[in-house]
Coordinates of C-alpha atoms in Angstrom, one line a residue:
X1 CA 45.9 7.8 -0.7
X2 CA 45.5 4.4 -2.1
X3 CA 44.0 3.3 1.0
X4 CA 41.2 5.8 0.6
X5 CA 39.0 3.9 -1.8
X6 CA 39.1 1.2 0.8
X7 CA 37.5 3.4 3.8
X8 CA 35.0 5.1 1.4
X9 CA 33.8 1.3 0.5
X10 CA 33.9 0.4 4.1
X11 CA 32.1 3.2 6.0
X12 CA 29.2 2.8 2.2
X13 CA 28.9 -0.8 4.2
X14 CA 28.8 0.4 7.7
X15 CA 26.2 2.7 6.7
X16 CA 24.3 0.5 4.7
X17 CA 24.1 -2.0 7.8
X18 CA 23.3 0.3 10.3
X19 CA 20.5 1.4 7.9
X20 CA 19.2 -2.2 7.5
X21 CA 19.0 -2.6 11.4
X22 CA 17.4 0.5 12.1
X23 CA 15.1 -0.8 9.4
X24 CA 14.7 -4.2 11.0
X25 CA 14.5 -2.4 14.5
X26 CA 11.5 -0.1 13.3
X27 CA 9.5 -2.9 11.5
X28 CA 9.4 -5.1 14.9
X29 CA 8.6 -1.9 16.7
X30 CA 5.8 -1.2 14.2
X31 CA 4.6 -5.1 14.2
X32 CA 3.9 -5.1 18.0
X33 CA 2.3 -1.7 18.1
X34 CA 0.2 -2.7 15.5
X35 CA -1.1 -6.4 16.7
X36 CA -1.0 -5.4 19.7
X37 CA -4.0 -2.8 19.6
X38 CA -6.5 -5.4 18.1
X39 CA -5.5 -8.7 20.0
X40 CA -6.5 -6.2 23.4
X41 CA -9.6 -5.4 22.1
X42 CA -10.1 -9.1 20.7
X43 CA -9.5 -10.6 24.4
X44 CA -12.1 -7.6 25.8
X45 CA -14.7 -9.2 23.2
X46 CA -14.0 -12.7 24.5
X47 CA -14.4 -11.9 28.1
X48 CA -17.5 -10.1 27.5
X49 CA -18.7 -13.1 25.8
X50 CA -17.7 -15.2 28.4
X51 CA -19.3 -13.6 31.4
X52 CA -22.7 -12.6 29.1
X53 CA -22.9 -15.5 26.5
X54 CA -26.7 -14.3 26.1
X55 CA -25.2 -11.4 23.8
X56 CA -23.5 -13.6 21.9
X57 CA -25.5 -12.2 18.5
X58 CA -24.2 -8.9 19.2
X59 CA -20.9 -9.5 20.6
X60 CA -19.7 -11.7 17.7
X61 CA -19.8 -9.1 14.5
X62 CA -17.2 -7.0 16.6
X63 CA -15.1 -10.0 17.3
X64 CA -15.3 -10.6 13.6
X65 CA -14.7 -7.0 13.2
X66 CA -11.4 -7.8 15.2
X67 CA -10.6 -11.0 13.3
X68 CA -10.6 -9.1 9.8
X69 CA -8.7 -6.4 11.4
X70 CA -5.9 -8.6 12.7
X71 CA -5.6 -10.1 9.3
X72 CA -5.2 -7.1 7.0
X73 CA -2.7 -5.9 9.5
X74 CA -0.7 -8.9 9.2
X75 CA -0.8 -9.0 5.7
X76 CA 0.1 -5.8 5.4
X77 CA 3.3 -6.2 7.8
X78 CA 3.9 -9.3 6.0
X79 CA 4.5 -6.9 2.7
X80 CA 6.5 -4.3 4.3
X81 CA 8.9 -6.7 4.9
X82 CA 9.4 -8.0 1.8
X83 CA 9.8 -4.5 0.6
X84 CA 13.4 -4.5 1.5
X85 CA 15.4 -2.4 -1.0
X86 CA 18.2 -4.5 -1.2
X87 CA 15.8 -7.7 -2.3
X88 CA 13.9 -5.1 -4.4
X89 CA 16.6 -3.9 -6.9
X90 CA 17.5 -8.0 -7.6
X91 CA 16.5 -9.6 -10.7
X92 CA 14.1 -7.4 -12.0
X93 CA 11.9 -8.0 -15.3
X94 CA 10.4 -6.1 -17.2
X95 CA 6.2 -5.9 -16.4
X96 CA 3.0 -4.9 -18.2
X97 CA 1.6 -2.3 -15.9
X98 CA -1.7 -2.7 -18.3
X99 CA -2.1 -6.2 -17.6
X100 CA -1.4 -6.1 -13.9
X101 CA -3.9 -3.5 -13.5
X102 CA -6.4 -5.9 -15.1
X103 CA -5.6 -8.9 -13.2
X104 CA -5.7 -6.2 -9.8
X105 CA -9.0 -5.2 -10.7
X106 CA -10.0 -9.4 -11.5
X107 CA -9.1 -10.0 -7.9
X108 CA -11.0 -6.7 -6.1
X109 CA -14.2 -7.2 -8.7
X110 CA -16.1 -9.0 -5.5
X111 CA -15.7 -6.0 -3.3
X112 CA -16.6 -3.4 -6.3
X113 CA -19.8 -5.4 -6.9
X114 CA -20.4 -5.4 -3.0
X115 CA -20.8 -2.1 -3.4
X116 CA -22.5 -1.8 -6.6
X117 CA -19.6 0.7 -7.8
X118 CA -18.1 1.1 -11.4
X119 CA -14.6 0.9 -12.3
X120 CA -13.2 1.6 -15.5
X121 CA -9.6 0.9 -16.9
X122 CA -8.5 3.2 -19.9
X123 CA -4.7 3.3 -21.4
X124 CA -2.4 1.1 -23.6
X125 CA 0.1 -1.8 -23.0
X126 CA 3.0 0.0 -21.1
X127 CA 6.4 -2.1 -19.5
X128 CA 8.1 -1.1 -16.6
X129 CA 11.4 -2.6 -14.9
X130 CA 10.2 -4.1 -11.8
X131 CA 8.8 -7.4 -10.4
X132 CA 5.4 -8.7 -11.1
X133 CA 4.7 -8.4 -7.1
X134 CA 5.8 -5.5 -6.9
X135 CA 3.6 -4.0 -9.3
X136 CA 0.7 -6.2 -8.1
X137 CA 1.1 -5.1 -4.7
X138 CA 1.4 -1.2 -5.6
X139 CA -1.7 -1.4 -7.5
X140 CA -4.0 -3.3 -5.6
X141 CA -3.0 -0.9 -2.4
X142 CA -3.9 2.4 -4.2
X143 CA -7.4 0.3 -6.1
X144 CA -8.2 -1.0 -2.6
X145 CA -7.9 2.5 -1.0
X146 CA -10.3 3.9 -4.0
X147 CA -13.2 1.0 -3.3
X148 CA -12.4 1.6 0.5
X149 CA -12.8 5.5 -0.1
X150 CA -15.5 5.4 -2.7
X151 CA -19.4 5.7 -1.6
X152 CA -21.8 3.5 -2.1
X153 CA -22.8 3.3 -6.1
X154 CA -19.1 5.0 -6.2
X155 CA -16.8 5.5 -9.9
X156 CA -13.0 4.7 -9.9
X157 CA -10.8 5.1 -12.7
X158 CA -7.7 3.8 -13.6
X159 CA -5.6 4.7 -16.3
X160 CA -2.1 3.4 -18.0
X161 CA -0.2 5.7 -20.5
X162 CA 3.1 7.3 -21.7
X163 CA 3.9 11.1 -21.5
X164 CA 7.4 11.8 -22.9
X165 CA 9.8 9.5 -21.2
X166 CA 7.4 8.5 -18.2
X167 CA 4.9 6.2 -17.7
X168 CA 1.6 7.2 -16.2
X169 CA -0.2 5.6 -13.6
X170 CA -3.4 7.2 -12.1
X171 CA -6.1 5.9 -10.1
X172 CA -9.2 8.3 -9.4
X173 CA -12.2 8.1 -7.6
X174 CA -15.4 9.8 -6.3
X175 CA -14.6 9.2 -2.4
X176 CA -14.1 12.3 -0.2
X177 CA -10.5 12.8 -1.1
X178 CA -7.8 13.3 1.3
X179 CA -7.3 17.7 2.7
X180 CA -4.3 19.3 1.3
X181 CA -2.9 19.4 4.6
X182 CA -3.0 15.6 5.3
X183 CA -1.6 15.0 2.1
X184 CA 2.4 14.5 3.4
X185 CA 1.0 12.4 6.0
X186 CA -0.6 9.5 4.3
X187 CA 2.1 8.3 3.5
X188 CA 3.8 7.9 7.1
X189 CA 3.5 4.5 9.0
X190 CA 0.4 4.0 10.6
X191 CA -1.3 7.2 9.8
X192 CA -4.5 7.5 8.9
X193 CA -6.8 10.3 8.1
X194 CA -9.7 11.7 10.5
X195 CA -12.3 10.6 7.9
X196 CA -11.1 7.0 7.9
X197 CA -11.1 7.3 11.6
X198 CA -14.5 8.3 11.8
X199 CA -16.1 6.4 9.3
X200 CA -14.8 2.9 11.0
X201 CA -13.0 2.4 7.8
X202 CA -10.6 -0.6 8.5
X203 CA -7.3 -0.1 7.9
X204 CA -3.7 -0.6 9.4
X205 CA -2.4 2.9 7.6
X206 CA 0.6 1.1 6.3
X207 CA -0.9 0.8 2.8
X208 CA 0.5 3.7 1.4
X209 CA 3.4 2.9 3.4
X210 CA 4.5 0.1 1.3
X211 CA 3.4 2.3 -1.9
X212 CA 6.3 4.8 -0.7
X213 CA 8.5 2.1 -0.4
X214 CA 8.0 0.4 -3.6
X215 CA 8.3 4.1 -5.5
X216 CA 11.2 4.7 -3.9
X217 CA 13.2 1.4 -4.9
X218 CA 12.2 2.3 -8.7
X219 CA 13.2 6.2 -8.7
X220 CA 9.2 6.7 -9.3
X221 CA 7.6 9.5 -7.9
X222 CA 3.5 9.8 -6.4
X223 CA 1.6 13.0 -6.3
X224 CA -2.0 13.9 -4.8
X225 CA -4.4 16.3 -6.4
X226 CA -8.5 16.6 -7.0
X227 CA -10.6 14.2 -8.8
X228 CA -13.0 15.5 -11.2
X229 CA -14.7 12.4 -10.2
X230 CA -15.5 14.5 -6.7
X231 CA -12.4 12.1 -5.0
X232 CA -9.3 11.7 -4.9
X233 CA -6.4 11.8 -8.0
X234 CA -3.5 9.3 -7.2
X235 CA -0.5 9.8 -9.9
X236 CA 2.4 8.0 -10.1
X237 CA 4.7 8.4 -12.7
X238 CA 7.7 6.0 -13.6
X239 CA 11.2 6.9 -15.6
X240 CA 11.3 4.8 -18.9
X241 CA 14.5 2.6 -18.1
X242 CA 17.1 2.3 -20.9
X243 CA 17.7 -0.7 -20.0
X244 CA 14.2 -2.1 -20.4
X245 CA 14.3 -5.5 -21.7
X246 CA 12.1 -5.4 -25.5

């Protein structure tokens, strides 16, 4: 009996390391399978180059292609592994989900203008218990995903609010949404949608990924649903702590 409490606390530690090395496992699984696709097709580019350097014009916006490819992928790996739920749940702080959307949308302006699109941030100053990276990093992945997803001359939304205890986060735009029955999907590793695949849209599908991951460290929950921009509705909604720091 009184050595009971002792094997419960042991086998919660035994199954909390076996999770982090499956964890560990996956991620250098997911990092080779996912470099490894565009360094191939970066050495194919190089050889062609090589053996034809009279197409150099043409070969070199795919090898740039490649280049920008490689590097979203890493950064994106480079966030999922800093996503680790034991690192996650230390020293949080209380953040300004208000703010952090403005500075987001600061830092993505460039590629909104690019494509002569309109973005518009509506909502009040609203705190959640988190990390300021965190936050930054969740936002910018779901605002990305709307530029990425929005047309030419496109609208995005963003808005910041409090319903009850929760606090709102929604991000809408006027892309071609994501079908009903892909909806489960997006958020596995490396998945991406037929449309993505077919428009050339670069991507690493791990973007959402990290979203899940992030959620699921602050009890927060996402859900998909129609636009009445014409896109996609992206809804997150987080638990007012108690424990929120004032």
């Amino acid at each position: 009996t009184e050595l009971e409490p002792v094997i419960q606390t042991l086998n919660l530690l035994f199954a909390r390391l076996t999770s982090s090395f499956e964890r560990e496992r996956e991620f250098v699984s997911h990092a080779a399978h996912e470099l490894r696709t565009p360094l191939s097709v970066m050495k194919i580019n190089l050889h062609n180059l090589q053996n034809s350097p009279s197409d150099i014009n043409a070969d070199l916006p795919k090898l740039q292609e490649d280049v920008e490819r490689m590097i979203q992928a890493v950064n994106q790996l480079l966030m999922l592994s800093k996503t680790n739920p034991e690192l996650l749940l230390q020293d949080k702080d209380k953040v300004d989900l208000l703010e952090t959307c403005q500075s987001v949308i600061g830092d993505l302006y460039p590629h909104i203008e690019q494509k002569q699109q309109t973005i518009e941030l509506i909502g009040e100053q609203q705190f959640v218990l988190s990390k300021p990276f965190l936050m930054q990093t969740l936002i910018s992945n779901l605002v990305t995903n709307a530029i990425k997803y929005s047309p030419y001359q496109g609208q995005i939304r963003v808005d910041v609010k409090k319903v009850g205890t929760m606090v709102l986060l929604t991000i809408e735009d006027s892309g071609p949404g994501i079908p009903v029955s892909m909806r489960e999907n997006v958020l596995k590793r490396f998945y991406r949608t037929d449309d993505a695949v077919n428009r050339g849209i670069l991507g690493s599908g791990l973007g959402l990924t990290i979203v899940a991951q992030i959620l699921a460290t602050h009890g927060a929950t996402l859900t998909f649903s129609d636009s009445d921009l014409g896109g996609l509705l992206v809804q997150v909604k987080f638990k007012i702590d108690d424990g929120l720091p004032h």
